[in-house]
Short mmCIF file of C-alpha atoms in Angstrom, two decimals:
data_model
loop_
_atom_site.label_atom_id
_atom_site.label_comp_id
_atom_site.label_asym_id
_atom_site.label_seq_id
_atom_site.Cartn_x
_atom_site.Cartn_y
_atom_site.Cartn_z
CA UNK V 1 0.00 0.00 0.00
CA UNK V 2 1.18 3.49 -0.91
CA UNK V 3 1.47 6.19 1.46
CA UNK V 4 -0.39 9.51 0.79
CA UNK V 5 1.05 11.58 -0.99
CA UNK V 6 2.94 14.45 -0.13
CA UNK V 7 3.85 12.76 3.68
CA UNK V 8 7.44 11.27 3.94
CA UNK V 9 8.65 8.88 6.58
CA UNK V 10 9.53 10.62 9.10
CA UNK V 11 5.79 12.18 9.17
CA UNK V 12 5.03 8.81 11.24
CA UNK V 13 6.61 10.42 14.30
CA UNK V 14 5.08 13.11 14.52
CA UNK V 15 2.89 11.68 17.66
CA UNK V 16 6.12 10.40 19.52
CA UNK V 17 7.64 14.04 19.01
CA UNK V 18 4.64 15.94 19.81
CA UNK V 19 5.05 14.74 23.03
CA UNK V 20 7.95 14.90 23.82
CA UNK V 21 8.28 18.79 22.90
CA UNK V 22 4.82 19.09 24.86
CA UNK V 23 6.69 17.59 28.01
CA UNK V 24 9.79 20.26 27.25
CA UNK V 25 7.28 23.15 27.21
CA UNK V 26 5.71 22.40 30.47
CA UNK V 27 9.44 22.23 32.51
CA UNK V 28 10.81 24.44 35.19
CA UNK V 29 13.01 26.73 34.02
CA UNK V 30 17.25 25.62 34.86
CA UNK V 31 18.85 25.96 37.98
CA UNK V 32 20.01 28.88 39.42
CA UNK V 33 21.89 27.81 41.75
CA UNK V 34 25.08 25.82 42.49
CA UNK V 35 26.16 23.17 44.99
CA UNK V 36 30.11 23.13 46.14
CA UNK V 37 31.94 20.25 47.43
CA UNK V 38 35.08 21.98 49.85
CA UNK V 39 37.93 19.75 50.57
CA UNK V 40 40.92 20.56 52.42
CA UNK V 41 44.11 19.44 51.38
CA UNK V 42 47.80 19.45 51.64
CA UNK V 43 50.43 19.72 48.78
CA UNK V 44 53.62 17.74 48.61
CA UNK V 45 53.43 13.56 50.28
CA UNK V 46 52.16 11.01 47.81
CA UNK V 47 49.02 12.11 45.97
CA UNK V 48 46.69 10.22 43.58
CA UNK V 49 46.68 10.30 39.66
CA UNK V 50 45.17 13.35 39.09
CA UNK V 51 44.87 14.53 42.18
CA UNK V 52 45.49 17.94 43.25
CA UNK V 53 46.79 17.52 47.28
CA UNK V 54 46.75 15.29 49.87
CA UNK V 55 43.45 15.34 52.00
CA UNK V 56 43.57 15.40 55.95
CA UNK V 57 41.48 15.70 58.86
CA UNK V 58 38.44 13.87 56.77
CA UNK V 59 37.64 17.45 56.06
CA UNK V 60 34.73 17.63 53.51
CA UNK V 61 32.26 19.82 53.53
CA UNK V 62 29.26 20.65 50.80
CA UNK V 63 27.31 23.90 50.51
CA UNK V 64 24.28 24.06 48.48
CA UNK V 65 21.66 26.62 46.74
CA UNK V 66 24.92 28.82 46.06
CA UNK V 67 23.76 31.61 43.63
CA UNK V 68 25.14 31.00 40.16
CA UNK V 69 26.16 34.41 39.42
CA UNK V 70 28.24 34.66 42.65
CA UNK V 71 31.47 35.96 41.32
CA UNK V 72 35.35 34.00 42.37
CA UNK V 73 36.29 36.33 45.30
CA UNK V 74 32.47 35.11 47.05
CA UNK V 75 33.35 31.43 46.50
CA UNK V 76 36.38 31.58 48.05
CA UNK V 77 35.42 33.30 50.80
CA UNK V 78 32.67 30.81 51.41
CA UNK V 79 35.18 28.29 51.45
CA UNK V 80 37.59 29.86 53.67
CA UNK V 81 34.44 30.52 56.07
CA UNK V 82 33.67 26.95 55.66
CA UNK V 83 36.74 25.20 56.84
CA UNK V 84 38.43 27.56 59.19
CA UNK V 85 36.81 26.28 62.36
CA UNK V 86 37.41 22.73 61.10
CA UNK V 87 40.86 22.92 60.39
CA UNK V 88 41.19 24.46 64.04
CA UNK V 89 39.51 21.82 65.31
CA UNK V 90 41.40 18.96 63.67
CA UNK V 91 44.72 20.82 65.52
CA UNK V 92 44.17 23.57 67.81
CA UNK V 93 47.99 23.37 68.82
CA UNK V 94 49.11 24.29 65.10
CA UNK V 95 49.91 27.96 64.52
CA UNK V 96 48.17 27.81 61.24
CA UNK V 97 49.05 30.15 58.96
CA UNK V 98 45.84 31.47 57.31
CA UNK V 99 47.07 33.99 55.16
CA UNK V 100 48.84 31.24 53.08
CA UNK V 101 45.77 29.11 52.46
CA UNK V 102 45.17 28.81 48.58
CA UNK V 103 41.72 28.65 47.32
CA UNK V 104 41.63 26.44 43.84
CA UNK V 105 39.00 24.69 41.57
CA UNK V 106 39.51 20.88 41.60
CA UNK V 107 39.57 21.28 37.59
CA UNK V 108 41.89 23.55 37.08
CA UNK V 109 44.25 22.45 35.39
CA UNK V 110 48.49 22.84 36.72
CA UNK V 111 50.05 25.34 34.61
CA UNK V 112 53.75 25.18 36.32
CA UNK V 113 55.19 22.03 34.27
CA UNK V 114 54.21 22.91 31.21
CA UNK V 115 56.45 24.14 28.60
CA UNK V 116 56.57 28.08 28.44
CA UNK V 117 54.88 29.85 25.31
CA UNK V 118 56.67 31.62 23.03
CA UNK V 119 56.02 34.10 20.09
CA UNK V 120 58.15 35.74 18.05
CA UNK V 121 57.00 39.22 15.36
CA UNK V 122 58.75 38.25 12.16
CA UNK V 123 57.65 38.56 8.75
CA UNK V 124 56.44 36.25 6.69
CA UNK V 125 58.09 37.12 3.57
CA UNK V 126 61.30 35.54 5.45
CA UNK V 127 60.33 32.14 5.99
CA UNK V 128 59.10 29.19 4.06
CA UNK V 129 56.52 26.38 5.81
CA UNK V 130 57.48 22.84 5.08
CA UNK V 131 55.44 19.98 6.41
CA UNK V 132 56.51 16.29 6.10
CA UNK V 133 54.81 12.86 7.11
CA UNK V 134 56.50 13.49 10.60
CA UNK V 135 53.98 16.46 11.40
CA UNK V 136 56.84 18.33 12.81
CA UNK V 137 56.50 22.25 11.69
CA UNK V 138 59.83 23.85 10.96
CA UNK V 139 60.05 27.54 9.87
CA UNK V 140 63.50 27.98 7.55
CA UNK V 141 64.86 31.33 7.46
CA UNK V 142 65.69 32.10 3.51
CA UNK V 143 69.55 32.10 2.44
CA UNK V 144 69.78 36.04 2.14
CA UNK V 145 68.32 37.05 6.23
CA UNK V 146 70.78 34.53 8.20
CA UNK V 147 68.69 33.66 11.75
CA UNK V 148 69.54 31.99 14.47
CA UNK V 149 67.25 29.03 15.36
CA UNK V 150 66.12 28.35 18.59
CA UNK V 151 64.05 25.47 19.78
CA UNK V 152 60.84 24.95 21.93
CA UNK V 153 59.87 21.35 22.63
CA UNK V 154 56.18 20.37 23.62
CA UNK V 155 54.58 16.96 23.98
CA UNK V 156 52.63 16.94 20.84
CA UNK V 157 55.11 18.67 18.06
CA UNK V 158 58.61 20.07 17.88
CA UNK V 159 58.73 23.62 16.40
CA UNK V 160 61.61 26.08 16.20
CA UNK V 161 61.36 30.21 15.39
CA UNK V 162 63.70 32.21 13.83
CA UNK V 163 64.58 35.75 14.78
CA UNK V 164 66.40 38.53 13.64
CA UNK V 165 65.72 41.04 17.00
CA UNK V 166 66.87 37.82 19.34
CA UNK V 167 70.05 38.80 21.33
CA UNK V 168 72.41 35.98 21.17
CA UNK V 169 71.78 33.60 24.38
CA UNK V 170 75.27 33.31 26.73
CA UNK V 171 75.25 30.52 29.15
CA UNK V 172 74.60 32.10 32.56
CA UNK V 173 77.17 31.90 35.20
CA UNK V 174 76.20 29.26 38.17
CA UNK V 175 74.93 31.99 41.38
CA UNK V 176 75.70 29.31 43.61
CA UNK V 177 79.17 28.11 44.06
CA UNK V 178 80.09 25.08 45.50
CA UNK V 179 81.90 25.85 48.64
CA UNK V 180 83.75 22.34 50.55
CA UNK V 181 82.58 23.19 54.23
CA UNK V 182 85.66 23.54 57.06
CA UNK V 183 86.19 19.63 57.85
CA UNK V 184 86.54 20.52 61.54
CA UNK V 185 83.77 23.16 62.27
CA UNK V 186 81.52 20.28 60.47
CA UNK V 187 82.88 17.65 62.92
CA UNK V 188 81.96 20.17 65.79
CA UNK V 189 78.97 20.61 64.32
CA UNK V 190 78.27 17.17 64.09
CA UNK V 191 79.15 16.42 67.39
CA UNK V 192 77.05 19.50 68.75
CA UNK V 193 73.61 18.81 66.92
CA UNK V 194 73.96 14.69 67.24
CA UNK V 195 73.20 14.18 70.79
CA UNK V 196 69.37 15.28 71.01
CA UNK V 197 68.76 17.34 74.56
CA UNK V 198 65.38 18.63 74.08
CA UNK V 199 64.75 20.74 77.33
CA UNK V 200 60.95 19.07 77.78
CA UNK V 201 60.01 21.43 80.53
CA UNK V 202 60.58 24.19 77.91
CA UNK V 203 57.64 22.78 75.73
CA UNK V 204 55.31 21.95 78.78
CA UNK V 205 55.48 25.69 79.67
CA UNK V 206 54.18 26.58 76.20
CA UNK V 207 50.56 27.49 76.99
CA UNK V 208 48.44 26.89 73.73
CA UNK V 209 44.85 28.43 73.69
CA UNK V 210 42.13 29.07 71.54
CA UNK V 211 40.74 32.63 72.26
CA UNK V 212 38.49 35.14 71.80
CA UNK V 213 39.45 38.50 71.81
CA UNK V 214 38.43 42.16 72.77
CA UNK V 215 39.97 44.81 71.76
CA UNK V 216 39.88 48.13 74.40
CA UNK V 217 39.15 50.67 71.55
CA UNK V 218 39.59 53.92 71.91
CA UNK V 219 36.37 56.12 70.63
CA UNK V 220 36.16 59.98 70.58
CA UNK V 221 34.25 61.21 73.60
CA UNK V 222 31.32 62.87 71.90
CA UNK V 223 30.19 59.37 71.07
CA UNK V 224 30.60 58.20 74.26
CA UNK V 225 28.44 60.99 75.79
CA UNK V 226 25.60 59.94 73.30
CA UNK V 227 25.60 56.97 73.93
CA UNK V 228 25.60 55.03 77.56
CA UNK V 229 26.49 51.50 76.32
CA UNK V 230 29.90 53.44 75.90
CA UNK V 231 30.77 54.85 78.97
CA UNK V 232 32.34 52.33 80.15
CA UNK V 233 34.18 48.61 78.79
CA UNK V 234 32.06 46.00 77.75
CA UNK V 235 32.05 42.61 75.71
CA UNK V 236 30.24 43.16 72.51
CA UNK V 237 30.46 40.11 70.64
CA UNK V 238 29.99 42.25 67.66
CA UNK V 239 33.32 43.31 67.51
CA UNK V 240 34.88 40.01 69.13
CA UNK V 241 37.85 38.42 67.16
CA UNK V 242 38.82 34.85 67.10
CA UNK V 243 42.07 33.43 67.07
CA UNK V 244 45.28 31.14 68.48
CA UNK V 245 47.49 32.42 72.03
CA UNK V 246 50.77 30.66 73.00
CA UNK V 247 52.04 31.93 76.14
CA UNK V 248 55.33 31.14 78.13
CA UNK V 249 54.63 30.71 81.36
CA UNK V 250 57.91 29.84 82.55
CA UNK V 251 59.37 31.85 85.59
CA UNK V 252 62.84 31.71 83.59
CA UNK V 253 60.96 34.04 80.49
CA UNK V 254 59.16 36.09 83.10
CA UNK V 255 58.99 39.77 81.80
CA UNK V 256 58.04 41.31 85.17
CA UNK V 257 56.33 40.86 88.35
CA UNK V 258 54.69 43.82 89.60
CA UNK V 259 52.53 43.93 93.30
CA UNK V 260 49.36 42.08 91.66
CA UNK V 261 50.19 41.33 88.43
CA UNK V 262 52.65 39.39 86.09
CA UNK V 263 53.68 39.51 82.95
CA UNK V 264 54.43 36.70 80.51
CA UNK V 265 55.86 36.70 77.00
CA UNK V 266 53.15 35.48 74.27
CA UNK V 267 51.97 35.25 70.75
CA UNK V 268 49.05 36.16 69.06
CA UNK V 269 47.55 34.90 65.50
CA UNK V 270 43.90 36.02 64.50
CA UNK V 271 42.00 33.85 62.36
CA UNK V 272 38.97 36.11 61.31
CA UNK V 273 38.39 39.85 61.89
CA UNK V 274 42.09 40.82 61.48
CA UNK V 275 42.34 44.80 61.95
CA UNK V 276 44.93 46.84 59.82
CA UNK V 277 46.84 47.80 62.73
CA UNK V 278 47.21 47.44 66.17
CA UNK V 279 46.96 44.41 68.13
CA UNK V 280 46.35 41.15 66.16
CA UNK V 281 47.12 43.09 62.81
CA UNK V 282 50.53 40.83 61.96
CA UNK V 283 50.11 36.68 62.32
CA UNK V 284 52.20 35.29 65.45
CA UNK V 285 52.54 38.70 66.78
CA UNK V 286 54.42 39.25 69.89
CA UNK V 287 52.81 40.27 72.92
CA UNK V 288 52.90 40.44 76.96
CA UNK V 289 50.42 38.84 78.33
CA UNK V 290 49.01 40.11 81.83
CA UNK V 291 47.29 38.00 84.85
CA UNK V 292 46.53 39.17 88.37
CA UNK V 293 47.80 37.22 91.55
CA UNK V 294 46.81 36.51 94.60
CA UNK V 295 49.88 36.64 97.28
CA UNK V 296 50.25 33.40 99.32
CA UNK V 297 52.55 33.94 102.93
CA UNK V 298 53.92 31.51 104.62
CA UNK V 299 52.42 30.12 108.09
CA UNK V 300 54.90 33.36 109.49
CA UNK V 301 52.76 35.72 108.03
CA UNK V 302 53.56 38.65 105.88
CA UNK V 303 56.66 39.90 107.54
CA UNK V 304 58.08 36.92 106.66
CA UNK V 305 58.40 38.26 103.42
CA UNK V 306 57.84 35.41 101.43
CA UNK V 307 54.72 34.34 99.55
CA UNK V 308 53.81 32.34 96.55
CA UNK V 309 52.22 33.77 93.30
CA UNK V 310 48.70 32.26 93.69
CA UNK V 311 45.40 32.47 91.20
CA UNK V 312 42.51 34.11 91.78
CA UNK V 313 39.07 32.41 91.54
CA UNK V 314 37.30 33.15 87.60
CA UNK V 315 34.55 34.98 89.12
CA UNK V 316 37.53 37.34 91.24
CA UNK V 317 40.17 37.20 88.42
CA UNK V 318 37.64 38.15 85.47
CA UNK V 319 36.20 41.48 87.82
CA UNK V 320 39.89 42.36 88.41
CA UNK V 321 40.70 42.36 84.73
CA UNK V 322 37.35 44.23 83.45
CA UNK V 323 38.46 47.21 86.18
CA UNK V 324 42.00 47.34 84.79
CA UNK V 325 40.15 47.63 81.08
CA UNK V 326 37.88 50.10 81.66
CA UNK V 327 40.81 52.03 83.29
CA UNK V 328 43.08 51.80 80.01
CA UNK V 329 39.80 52.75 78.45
CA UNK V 330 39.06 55.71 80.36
CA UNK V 331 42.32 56.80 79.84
CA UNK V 332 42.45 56.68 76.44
CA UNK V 333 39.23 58.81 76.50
CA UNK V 334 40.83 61.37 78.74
CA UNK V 335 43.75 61.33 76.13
CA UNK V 336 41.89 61.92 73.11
CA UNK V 337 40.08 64.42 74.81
CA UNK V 338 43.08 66.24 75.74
CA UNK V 339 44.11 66.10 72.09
CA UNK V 340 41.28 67.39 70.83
CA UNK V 341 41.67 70.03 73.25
CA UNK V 342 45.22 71.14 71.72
CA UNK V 343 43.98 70.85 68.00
CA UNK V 344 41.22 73.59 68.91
CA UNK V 345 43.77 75.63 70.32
CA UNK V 346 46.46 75.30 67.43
CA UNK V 347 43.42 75.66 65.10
CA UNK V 348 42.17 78.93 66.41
CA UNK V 349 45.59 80.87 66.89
CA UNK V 350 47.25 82.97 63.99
CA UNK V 351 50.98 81.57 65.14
CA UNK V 352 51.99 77.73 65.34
CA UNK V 353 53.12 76.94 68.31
CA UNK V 354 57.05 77.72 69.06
CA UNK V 355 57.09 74.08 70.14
CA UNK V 356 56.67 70.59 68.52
CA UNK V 357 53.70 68.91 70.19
CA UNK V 358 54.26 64.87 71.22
CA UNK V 359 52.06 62.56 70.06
CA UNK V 360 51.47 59.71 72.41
CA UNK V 361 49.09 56.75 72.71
CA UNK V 362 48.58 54.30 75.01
CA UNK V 363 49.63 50.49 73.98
CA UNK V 364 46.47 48.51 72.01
CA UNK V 365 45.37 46.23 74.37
CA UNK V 366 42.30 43.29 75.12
CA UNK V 367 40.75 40.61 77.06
CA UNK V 368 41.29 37.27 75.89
CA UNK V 369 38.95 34.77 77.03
CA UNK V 370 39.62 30.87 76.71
CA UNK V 371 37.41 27.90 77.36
CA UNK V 372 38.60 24.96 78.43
CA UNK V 373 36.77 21.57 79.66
CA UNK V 374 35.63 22.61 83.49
CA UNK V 375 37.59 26.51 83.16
CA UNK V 376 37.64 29.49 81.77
CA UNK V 377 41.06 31.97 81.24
CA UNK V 378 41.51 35.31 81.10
CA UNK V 379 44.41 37.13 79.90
CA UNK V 380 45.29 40.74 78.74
CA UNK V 381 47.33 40.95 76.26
CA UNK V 382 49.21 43.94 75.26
CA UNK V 383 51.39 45.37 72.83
CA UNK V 384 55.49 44.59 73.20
CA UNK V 385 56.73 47.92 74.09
CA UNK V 386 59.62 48.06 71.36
CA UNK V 387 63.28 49.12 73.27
CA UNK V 388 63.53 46.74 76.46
CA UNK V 389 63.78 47.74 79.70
CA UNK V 390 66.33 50.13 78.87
CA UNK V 391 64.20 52.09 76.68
CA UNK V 392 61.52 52.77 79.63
CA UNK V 393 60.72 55.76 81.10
CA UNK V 394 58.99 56.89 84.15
CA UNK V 395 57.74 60.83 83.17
CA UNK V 396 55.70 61.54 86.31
CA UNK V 397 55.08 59.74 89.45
CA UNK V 398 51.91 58.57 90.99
CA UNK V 399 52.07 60.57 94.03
CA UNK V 400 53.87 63.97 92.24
CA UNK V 401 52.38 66.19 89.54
CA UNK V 402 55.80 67.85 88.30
CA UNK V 403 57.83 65.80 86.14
CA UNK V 404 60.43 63.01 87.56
CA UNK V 405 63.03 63.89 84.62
CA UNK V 406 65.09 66.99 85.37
CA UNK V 407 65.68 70.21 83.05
CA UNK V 408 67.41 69.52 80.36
CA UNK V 409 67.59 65.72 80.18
CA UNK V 410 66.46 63.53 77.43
CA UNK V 411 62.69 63.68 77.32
CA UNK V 412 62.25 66.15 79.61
CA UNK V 413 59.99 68.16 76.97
CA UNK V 414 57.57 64.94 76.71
CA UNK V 415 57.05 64.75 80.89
CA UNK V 416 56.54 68.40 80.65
CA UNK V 417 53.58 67.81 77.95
CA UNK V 418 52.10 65.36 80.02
CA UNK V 419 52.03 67.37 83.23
CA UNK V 420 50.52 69.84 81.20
CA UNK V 421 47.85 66.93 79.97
CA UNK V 422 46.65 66.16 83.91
CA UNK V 423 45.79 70.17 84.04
CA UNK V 424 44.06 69.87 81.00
CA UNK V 425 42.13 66.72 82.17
CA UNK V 426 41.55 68.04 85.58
CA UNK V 427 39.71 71.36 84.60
CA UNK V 428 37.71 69.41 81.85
CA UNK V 429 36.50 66.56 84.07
CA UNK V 430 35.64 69.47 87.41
CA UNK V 431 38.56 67.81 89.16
CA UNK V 432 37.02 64.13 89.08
CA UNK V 433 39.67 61.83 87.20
CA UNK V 434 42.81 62.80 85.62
CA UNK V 435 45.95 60.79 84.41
CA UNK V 436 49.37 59.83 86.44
CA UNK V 437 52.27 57.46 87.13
CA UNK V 438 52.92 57.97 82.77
CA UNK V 439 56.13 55.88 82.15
CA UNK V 440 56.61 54.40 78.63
CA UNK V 441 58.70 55.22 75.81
#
């Protein structure tokens, strides 16, 4: 039987394909969003075919319903925000070093063993373009423009350029010269660094913790007047950072030892929330970290005059530190204001002054708070005061309001401005809080 005419073949599926385009009509649009699968990895060790690091800590993590159009600086932030508190986790004792983390796509191909491209600007009326069976492309400079051929291998075809404007390569002299070492300072050596003596209390007195930090800012007082949650130090978790503490608590290391407090060497690494300056604005930053004591006397009593450094119960140790905060804060309040003070002044006269005004700050400083199973620490850690001991200087006693340095010595002109400061600080607060006992540098 013969079909109708003016239908074909393919006419017989037109039901099937009705269908089907019926069923394409009616479907949700695509996606828009994305799904990520973050693992964290480790180069170098043995890896896998293909593989682009060495996994560790089981750290795998996936994110979903990722907008589509989120551009590469959002996805690796995500990821960074994604593993950070798991790769603390897996070693809280590591002083990981954030800032050298490398965010990269699991397809992305390794660019740093592959052969270099090169191109060269030549004409082409100085070259002819042979092609044999071999599929190897050579370019042969013509007899009258003699070139110099260089050659650049890759693992699919050999091809060499020619070039008039090359300079002529020289074989580059070795930077590192091969030195035999002293046969006797390597036996001492030898002798020296083969008999391990690892001093084991010196790692037990490495304090590790993971902390939270806040910072005592210094804000200009007009705000502070305004508003009351302000006026005086206080946790907001707002502004909290996170981040890593080692401290040496050994008595050998011991900065100083004041009447209540001491003072302990430390370093400080933020993980998120790093400021631009100040304290926590560098990774393993140095610091001197502050705790109160309690004196313990002997069964004598205190004219023995010996005791034992003691701590303080959380609930007695965390009041103690808040006061000493909200006194650096205050005083960087009565600081600035005493600043702002002089810039009016300056501001409003004709002349400059006939002097050069120091500018001073107080050290950036914060409460550190650490949770551990059954306790909680506090710390405050401060700024290292660049110079040593040697560097220090006490401007103005706490029970004196002319300056301790004499006329004419180094820094007298600095204790002067700061005597002038308390005046300043006295009049503008009706005599209720002013500054003393500045020492520094």
């Amino acid at each position: 039987m013969r079909s109708s005419t003016g239908y074909t073949p393919h006419h017989a599926h037109y039901g099937s394909e009705r269908d089907r385009w019926a069923k394409l009509s009616y479907a949700p649009p695509p996606s828009q969003t994305i799904s990520l699968e973050i693992l964290a990895v480790h180069e170098g060790g043995s890896r896998k075919k293909g593989g682009r690091g060495t996994p560790f800590g089981s750290i795998c993590e996936g994110k979903k319903d990722i907008d589509a159009q989120i551009d590469a600086p959002g996805l690796m932030q995500i990821a960074l925000d994604t593993v950070y508190l798991k790769i603390q986790s897996f070693c809280p004792a590591f002083q990981w070093q954030y800032e050298e983390f490398v965010i990269r796509d699991s397809r992305w191909d390794e660019a740093t063993h592959q052969a270099p491209m090169a191109t060269t600007a030549i004409s082409e009326a100085s070259f002819d373009v042979f092609q044999g069976e071999d599929y190897l492309a050579t370019e042969v400079p013509l007899p009258e423009v003699p070139l110099k051929r260089t050659h650049l291998r890759t693992a699919s075809s050999l091809s060499s350029t020619s070039s008039s404007t090359s300079p002529p390569l020289k074989k580059a002299a070795s930077a590192n010269i091969f030195r035999s070492p002293d046969r006797n300072e390597l036996k001492e050596a030898l002798r020296s660094g083969g008999i391990a003596n690892v001093d084991v209390q010196s790692v037990y007195d490495l304090q590790n913790e993971n902390v939270q930090l806040y910072w005592i800012a210094t804000r200009p007082m007009s705000e502070i007047l305004e508003n009351s949650k302000y006026q005086s130090f206080t946790l907001h978790t707002a502004e909290l950072a996170t981040g890593q503490m080692t401290v040496d608590t050994s008595s050998a290391n011991l900065i100083g030892q004041g009447g209540f407090k001491t003072a302990h060497p430390g370093w400080l690494t933020l993980a998120l929330h790093i400021p631009t300056t100040g304290l926590g604005s560098i990774p393993h930053q140095k610091v001197v970290v502050k705790r109160p004591f309690i004196k313990i006397f002997s069964p004598n009593g205190p004219s023995a005059g010996t005791y034992k450094v003691g701590c303080y119960a959380v609930a007695d140790k965390l009041s103690k530190q808040f006061k000493e905060a909200n006194v650096l804060y205050w005083a960087n309040l009565l600081l600035d204001l005493t600043y702002a003070f002089v810039n009016h002044c300056v501001a409003a006269s004709s002349n400059p002054p006939p002097f050069e005004i120091p500018r001073l700050h107080f050290i950036h400083a914060g409460l550190t708070l650490s949770f551990l199973p059954g306790q909680m620490i506090i710390t405050k850690p401060e700024e290292l005061i660049p110079g040593g001991p040697d560097a220090f200087v006490k401007f103005i006693h706490n029970t004196d309001c002319d300056p301790l340095l004499d006329p004419g010595k180094d820094r007298y002109s600095t204790a002067l401005f700061l005597a002038f400061t308390q005046h300043v600080q006295y009049e503008k607060t009706g005599g209720l809080a002013y500054i003393f006992d500045y020492q520094g540098v």
